[in-house]
mmCIF file of N, CA, C and O in Angstrom:
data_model
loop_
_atom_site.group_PDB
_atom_site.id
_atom_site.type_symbol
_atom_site.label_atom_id
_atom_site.label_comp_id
_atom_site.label_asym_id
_atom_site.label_seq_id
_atom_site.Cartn_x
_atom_site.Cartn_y
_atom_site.Cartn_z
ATOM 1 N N UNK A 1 104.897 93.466 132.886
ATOM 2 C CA UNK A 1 104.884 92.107 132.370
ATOM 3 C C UNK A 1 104.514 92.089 130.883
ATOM 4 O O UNK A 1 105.263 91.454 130.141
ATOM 5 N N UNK A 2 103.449 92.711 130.360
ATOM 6 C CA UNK A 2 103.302 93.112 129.066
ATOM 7 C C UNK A 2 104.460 93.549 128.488
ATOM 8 O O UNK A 2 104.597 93.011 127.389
ATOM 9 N N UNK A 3 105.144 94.121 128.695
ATOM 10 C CA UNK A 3 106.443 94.939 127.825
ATOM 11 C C UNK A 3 107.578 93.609 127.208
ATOM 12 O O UNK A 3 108.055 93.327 126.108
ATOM 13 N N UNK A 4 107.653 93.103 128.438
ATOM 14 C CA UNK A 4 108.374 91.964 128.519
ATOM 15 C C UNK A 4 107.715 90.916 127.510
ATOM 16 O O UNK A 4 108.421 90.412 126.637
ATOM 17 N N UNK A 5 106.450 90.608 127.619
ATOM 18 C CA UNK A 5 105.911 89.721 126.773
ATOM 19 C C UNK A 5 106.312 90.142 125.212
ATOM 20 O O UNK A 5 106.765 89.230 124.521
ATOM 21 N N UNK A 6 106.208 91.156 124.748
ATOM 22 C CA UNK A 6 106.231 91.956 123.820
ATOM 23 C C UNK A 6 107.450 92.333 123.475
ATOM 24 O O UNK A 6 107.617 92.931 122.411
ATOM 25 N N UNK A 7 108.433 92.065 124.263
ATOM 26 C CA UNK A 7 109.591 92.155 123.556
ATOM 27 C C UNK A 7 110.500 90.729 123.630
ATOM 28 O O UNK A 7 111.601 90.435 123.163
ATOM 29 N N UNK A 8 109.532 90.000 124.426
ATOM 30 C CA UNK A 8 110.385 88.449 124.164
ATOM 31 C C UNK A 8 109.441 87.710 122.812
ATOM 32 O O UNK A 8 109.771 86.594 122.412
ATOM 33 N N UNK A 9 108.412 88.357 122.259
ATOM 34 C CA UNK A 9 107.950 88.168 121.330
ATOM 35 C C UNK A 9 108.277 88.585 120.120
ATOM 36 O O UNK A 9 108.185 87.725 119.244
ATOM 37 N N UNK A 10 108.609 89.576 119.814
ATOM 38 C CA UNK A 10 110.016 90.462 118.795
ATOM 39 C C UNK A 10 111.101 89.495 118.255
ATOM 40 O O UNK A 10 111.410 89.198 117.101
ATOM 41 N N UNK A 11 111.801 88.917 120.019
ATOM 42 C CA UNK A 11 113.186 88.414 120.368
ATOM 43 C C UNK A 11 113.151 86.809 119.346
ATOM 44 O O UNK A 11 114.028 86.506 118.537
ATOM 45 N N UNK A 12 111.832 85.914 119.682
ATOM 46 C CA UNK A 12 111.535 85.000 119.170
ATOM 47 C C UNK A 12 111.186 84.968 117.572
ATOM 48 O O UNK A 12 111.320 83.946 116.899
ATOM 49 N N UNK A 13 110.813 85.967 117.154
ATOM 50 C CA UNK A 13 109.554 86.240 115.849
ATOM 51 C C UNK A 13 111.300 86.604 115.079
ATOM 52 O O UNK A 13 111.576 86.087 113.996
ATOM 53 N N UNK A 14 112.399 87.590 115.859
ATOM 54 C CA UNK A 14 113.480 87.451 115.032
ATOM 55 C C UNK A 14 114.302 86.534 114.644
ATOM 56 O O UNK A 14 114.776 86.364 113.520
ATOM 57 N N UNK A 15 114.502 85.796 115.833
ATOM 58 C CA UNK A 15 115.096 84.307 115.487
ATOM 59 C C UNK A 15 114.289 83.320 114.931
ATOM 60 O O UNK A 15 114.859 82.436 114.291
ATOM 61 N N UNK A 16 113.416 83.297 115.013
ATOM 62 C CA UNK A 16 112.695 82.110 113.691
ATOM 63 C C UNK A 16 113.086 82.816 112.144
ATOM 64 O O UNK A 16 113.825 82.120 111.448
ATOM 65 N N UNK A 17 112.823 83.608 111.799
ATOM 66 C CA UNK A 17 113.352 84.634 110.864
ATOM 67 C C UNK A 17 115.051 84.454 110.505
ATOM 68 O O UNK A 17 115.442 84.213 109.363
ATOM 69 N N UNK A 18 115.962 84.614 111.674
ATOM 70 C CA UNK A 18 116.874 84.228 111.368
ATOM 71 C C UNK A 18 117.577 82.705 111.004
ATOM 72 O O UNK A 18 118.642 82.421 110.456
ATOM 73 N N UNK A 19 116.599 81.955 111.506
ATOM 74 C CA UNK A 19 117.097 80.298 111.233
ATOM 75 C C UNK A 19 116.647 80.068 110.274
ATOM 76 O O UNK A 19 117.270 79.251 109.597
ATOM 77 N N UNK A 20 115.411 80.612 109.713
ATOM 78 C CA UNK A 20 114.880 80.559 108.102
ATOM 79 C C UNK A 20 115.728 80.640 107.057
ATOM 80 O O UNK A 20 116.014 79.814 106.191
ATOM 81 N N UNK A 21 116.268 82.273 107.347
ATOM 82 C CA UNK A 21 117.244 82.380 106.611
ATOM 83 C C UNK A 21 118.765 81.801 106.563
ATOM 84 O O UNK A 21 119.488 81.577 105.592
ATOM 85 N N UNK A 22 118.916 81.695 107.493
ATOM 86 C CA UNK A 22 120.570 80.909 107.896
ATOM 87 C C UNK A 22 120.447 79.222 107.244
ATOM 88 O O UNK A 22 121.397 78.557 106.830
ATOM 89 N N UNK A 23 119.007 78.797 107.301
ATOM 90 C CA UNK A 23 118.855 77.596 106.854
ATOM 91 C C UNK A 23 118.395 77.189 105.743
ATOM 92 O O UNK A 23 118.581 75.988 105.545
ATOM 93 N N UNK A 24 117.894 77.715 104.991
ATOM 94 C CA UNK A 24 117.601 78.087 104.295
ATOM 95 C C UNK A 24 118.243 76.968 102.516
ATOM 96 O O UNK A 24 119.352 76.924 101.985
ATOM 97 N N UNK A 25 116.844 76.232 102.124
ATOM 98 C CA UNK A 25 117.585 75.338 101.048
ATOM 99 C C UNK A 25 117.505 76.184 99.497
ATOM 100 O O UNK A 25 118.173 75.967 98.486
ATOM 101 N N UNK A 26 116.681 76.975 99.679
ATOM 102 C CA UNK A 26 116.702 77.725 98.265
ATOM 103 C C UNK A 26 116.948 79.222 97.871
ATOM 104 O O UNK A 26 116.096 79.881 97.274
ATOM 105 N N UNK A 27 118.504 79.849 98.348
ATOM 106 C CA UNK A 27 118.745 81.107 98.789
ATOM 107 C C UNK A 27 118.819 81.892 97.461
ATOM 108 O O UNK A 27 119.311 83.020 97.428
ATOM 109 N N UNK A 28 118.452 81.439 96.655
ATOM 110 C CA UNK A 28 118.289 82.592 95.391
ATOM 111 C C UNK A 28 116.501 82.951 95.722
ATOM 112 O O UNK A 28 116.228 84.139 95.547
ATOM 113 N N UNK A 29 115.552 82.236 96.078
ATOM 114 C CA UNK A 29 114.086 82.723 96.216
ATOM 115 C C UNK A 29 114.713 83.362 97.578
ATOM 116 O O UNK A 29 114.565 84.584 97.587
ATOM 117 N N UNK A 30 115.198 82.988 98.422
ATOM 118 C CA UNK A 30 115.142 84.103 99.878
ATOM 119 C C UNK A 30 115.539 85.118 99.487
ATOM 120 O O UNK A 30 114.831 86.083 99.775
ATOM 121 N N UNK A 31 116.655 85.362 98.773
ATOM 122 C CA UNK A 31 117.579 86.940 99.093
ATOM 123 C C UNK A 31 116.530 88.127 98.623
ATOM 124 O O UNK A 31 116.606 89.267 99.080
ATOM 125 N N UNK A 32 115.401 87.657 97.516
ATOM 126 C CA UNK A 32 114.286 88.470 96.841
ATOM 127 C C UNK A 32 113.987 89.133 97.685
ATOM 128 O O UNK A 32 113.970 90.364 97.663
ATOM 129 N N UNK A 33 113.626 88.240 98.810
ATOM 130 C CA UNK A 33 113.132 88.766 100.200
ATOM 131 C C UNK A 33 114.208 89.896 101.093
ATOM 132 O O UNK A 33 113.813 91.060 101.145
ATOM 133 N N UNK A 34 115.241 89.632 101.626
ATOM 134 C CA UNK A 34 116.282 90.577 101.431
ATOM 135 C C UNK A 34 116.517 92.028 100.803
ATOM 136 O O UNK A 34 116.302 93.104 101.361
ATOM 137 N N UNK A 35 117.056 91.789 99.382
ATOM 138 C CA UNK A 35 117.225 92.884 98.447
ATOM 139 C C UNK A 35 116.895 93.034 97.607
ATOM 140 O O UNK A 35 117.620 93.778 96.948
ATOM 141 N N UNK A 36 115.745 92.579 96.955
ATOM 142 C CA UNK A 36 114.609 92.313 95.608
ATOM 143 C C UNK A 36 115.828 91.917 94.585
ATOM 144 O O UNK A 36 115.987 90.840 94.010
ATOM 145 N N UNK A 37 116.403 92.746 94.540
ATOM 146 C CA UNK A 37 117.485 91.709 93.266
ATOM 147 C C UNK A 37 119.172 90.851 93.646
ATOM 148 O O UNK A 37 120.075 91.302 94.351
ATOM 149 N N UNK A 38 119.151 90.057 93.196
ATOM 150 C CA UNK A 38 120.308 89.574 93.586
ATOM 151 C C UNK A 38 120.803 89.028 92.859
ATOM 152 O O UNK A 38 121.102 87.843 93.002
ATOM 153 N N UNK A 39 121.137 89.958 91.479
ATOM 154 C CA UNK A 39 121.940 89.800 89.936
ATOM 155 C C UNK A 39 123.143 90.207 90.576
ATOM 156 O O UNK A 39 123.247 91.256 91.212
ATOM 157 N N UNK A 40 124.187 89.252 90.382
ATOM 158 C CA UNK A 40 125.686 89.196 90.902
ATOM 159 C C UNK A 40 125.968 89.117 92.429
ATOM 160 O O UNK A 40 126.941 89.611 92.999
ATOM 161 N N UNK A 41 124.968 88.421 92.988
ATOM 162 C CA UNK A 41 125.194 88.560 94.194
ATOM 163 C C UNK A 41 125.506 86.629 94.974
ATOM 164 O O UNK A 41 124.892 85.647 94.555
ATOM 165 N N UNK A 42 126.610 86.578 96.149
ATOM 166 C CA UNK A 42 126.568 85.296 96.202
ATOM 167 C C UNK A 42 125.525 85.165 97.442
ATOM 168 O O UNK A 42 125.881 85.526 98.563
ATOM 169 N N UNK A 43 123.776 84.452 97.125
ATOM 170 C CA UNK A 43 122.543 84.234 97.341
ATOM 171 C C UNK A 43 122.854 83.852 98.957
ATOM 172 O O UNK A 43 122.613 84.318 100.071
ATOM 173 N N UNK A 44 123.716 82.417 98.208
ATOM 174 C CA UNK A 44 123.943 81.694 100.104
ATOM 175 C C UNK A 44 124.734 82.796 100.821
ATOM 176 O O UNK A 44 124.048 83.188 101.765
ATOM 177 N N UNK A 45 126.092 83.560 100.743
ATOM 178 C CA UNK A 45 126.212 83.976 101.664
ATOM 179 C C UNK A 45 125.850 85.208 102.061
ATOM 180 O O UNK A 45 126.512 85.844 102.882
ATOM 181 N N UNK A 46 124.459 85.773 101.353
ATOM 182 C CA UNK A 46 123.814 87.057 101.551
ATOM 183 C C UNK A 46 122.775 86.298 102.896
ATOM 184 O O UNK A 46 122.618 86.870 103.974
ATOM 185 N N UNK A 47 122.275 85.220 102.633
ATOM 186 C CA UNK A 47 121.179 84.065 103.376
ATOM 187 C C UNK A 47 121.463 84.227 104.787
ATOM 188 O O UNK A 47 120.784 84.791 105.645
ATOM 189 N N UNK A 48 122.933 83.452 104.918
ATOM 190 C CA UNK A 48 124.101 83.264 105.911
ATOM 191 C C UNK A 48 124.129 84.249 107.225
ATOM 192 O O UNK A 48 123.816 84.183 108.414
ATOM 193 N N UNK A 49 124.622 85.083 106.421
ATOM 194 C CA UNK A 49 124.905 86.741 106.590
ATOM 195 C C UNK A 49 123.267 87.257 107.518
ATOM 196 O O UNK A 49 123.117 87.003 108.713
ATOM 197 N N UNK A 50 122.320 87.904 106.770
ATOM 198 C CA UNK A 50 121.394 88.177 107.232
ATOM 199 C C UNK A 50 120.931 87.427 108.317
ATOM 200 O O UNK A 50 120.689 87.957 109.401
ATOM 201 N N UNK A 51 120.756 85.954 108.057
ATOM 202 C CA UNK A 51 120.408 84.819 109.509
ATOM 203 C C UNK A 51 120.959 85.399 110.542
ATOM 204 O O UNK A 51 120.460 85.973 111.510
ATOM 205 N N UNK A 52 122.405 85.120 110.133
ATOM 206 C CA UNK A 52 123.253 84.952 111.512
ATOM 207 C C UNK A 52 123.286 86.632 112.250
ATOM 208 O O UNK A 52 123.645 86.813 113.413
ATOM 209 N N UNK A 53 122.853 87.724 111.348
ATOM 210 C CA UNK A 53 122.375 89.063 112.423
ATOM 211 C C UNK A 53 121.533 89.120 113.419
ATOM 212 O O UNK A 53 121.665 89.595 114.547
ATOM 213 N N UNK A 54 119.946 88.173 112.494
ATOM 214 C CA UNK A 54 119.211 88.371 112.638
ATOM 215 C C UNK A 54 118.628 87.916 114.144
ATOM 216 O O UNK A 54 117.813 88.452 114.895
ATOM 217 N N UNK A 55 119.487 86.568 114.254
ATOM 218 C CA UNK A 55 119.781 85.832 115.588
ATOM 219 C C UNK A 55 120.556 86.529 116.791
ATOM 220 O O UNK A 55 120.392 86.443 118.008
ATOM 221 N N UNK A 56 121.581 87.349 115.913
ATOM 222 C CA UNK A 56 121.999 88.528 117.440
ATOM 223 C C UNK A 56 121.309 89.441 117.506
ATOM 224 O O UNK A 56 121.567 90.144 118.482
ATOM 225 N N UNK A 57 120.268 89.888 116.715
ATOM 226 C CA UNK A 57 119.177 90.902 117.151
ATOM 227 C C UNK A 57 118.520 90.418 117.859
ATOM 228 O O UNK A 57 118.190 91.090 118.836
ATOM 229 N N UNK A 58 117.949 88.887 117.725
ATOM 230 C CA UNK A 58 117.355 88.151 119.169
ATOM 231 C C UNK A 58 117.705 88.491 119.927
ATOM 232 O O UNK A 58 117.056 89.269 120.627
ATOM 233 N N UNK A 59 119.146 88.040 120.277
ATOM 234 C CA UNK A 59 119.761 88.059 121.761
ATOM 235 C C UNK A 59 120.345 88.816 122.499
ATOM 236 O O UNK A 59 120.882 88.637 123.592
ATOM 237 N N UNK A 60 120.163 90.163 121.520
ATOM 238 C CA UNK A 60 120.217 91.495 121.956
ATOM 239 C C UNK A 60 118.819 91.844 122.573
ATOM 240 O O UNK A 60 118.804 92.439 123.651
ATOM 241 N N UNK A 61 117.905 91.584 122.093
ATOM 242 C CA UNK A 61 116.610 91.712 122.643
ATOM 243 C C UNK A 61 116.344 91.430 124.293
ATOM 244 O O UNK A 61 115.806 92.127 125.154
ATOM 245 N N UNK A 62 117.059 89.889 124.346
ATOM 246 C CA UNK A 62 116.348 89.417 125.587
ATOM 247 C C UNK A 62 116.836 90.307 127.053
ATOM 248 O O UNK A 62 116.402 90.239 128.203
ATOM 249 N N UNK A 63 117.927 91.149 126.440
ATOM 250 C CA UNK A 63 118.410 91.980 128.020
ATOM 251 C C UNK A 63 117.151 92.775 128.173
ATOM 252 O O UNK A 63 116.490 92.857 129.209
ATOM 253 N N UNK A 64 116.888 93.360 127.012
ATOM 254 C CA UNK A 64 116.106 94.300 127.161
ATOM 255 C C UNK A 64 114.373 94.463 127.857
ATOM 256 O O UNK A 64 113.641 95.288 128.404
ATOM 257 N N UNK A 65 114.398 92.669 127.246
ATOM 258 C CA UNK A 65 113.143 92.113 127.580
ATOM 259 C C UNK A 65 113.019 92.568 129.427
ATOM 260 O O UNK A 65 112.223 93.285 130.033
ATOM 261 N N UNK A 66 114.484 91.574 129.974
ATOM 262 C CA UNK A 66 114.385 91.410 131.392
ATOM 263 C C UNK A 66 114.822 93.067 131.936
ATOM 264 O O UNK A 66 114.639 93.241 133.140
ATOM 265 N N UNK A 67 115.154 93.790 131.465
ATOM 266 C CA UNK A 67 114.772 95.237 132.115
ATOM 267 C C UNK A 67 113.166 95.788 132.035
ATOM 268 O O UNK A 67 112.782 96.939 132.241
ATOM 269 N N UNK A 68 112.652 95.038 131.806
ATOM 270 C CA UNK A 68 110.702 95.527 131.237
ATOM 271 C C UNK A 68 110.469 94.690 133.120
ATOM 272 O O UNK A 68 109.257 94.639 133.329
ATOM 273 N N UNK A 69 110.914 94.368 133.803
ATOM 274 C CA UNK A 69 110.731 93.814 135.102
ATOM 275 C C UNK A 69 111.008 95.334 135.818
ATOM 276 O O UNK A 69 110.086 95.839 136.458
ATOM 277 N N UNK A 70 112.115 95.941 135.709
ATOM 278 C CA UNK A 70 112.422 97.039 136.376
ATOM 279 C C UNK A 70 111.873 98.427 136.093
ATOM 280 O O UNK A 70 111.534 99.262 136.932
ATOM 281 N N UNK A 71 111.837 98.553 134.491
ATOM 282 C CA UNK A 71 111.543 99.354 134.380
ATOM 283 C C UNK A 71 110.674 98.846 133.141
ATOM 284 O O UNK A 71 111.012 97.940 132.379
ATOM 285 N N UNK A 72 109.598 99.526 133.081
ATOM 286 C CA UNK A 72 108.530 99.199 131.545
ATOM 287 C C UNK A 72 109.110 100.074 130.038
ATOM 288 O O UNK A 72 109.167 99.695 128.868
ATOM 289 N N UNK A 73 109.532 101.549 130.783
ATOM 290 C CA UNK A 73 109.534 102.378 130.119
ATOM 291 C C UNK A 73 110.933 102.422 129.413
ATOM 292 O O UNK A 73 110.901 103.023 128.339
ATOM 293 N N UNK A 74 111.891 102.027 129.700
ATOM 294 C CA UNK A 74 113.178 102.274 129.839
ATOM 295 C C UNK A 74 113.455 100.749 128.755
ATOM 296 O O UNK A 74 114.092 100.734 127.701
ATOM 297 N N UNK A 75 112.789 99.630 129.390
ATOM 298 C CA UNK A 75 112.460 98.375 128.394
ATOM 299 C C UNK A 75 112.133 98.841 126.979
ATOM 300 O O UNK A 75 113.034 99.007 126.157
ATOM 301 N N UNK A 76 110.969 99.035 126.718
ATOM 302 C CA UNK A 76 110.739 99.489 125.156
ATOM 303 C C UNK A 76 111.402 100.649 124.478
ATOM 304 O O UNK A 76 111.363 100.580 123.250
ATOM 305 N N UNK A 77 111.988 101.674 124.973
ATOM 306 C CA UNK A 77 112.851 102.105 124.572
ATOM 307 C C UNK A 77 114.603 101.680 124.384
ATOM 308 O O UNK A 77 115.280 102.370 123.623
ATOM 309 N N UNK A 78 115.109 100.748 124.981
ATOM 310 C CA UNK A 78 115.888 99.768 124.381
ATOM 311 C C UNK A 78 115.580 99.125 123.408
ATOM 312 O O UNK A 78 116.093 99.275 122.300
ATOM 313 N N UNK A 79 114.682 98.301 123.694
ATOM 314 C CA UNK A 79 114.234 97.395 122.730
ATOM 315 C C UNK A 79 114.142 98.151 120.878
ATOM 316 O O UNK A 79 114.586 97.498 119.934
ATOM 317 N N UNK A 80 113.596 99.354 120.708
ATOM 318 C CA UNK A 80 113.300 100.310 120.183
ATOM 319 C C UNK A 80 114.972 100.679 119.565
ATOM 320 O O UNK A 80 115.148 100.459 118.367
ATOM 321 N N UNK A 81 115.965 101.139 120.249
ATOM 322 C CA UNK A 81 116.756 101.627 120.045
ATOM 323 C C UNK A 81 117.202 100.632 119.677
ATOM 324 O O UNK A 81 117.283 100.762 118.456
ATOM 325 N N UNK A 82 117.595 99.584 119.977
ATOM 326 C CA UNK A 82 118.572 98.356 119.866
ATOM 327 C C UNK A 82 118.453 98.217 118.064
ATOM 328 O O UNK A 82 119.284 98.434 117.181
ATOM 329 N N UNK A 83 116.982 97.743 118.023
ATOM 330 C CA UNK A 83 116.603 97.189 116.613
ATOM 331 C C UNK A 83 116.648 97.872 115.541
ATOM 332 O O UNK A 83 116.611 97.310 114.446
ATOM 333 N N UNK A 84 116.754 99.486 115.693
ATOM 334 C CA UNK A 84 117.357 100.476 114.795
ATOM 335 C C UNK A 84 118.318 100.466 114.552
ATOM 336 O O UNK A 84 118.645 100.555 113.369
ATOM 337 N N UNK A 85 119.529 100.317 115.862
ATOM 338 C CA UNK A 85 120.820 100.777 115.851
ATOM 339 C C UNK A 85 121.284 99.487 114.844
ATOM 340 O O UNK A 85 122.048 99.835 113.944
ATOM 341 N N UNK A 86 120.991 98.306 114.868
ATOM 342 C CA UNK A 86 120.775 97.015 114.204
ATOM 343 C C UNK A 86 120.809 97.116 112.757
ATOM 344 O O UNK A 86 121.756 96.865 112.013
ATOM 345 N N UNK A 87 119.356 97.618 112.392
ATOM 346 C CA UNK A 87 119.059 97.505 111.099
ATOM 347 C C UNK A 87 119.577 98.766 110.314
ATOM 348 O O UNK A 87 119.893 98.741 109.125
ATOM 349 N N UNK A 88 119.616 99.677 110.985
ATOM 350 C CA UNK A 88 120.844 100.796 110.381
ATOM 351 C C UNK A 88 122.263 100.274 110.066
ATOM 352 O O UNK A 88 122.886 100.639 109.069
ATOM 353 N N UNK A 89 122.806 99.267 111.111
ATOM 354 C CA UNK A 89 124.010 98.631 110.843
ATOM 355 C C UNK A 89 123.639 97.848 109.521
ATOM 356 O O UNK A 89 124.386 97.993 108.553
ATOM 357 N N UNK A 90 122.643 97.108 109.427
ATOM 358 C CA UNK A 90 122.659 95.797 108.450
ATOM 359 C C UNK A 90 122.467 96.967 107.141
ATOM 360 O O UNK A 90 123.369 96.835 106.313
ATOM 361 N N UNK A 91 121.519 98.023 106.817
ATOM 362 C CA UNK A 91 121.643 98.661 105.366
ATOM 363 C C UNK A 91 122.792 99.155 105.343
ATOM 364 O O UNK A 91 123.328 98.722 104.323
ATOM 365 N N UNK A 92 123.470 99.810 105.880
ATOM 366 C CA UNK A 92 125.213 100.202 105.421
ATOM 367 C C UNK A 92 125.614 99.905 105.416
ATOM 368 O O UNK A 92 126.565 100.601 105.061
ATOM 369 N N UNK A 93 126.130 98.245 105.725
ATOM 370 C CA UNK A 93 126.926 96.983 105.449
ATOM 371 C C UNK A 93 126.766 96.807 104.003
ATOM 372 O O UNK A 93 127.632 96.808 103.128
ATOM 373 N N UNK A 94 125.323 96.637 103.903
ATOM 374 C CA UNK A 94 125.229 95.930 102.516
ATOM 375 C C UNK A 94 124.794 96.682 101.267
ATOM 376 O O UNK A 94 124.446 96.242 100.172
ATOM 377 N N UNK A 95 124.938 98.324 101.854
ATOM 378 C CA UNK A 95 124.786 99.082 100.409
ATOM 379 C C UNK A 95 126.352 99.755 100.034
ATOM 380 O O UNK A 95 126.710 100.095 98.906
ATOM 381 N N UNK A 96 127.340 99.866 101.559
ATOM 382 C CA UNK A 96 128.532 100.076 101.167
ATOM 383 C C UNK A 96 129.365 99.328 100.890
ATOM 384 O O UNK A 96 130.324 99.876 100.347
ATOM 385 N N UNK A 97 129.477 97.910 101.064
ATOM 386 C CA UNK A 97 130.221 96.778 100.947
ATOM 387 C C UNK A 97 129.402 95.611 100.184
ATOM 388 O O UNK A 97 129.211 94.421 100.434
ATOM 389 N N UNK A 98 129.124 96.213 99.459
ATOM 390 C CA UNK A 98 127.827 95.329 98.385
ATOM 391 C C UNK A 98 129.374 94.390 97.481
ATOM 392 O O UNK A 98 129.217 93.374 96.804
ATOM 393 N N UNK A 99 130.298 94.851 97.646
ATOM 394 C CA UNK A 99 131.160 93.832 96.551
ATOM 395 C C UNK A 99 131.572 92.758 97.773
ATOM 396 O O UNK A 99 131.543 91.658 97.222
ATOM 397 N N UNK A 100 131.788 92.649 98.598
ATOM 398 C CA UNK A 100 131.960 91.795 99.654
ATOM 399 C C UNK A 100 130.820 90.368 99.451
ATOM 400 O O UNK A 100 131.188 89.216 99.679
ATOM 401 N N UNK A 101 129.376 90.741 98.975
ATOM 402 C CA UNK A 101 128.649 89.730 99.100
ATOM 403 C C UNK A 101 128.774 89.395 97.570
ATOM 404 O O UNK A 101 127.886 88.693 97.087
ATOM 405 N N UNK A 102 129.660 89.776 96.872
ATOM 406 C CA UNK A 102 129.101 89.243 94.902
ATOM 407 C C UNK A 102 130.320 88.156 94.841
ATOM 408 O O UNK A 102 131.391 88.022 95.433
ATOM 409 N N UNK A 103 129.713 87.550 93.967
ATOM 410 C CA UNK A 103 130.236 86.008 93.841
ATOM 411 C C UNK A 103 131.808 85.737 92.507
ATOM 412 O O UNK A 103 132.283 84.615 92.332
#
């Protein structure tokens, strides 16, 4: 039950994170947050972009959550793997296709 708590807590803590950013009224101060600089970069749809991952990293989460019922161990190691395999996707998006986000 702990595992589960702990990874529907992740699941949530990412999607507030992602609606921040997806919603976001002043996306030249967010992207700082992002990629510290964002000289030539278009702000809103770097904002956009990141949100709207950040929200399927949620909902990638919650399977993982409800396997922490079956298995504890097998749970946090999804959970674990998922959010790597994730954020490995999101830096090589945006250090190899960095002209895709410039304005």
């Amino acid at each position: 039950m702990l595992v589960f708590i702990i990874v529907m807590g992740m699941a949530a803590l990412l999607a507030l994170l992602g609606l921040v950013f997806y919603r976001t009224k002043s996306p030249e101060k967010t992207v700082l947050y992002l990629t510290g600089d964002y000289s030539g970069l278009n702000a809103t749809k770097v904002c956009r972009t990141a949100g709207r991952r950040m929200l399927w990293w949620a909902a990638a989460l919650v399977p993982c959550a409800f396997v922490g019922f079956w298995n504890m161990k097998w749970s946090g190691c999804l959970a674990v793997g998922v959010l790597l395999l994730c954020v490995i996707y999101h830096a090589l998006d945006f250090s190899q296709n960095r002209d895709r986000y410039r304005e």
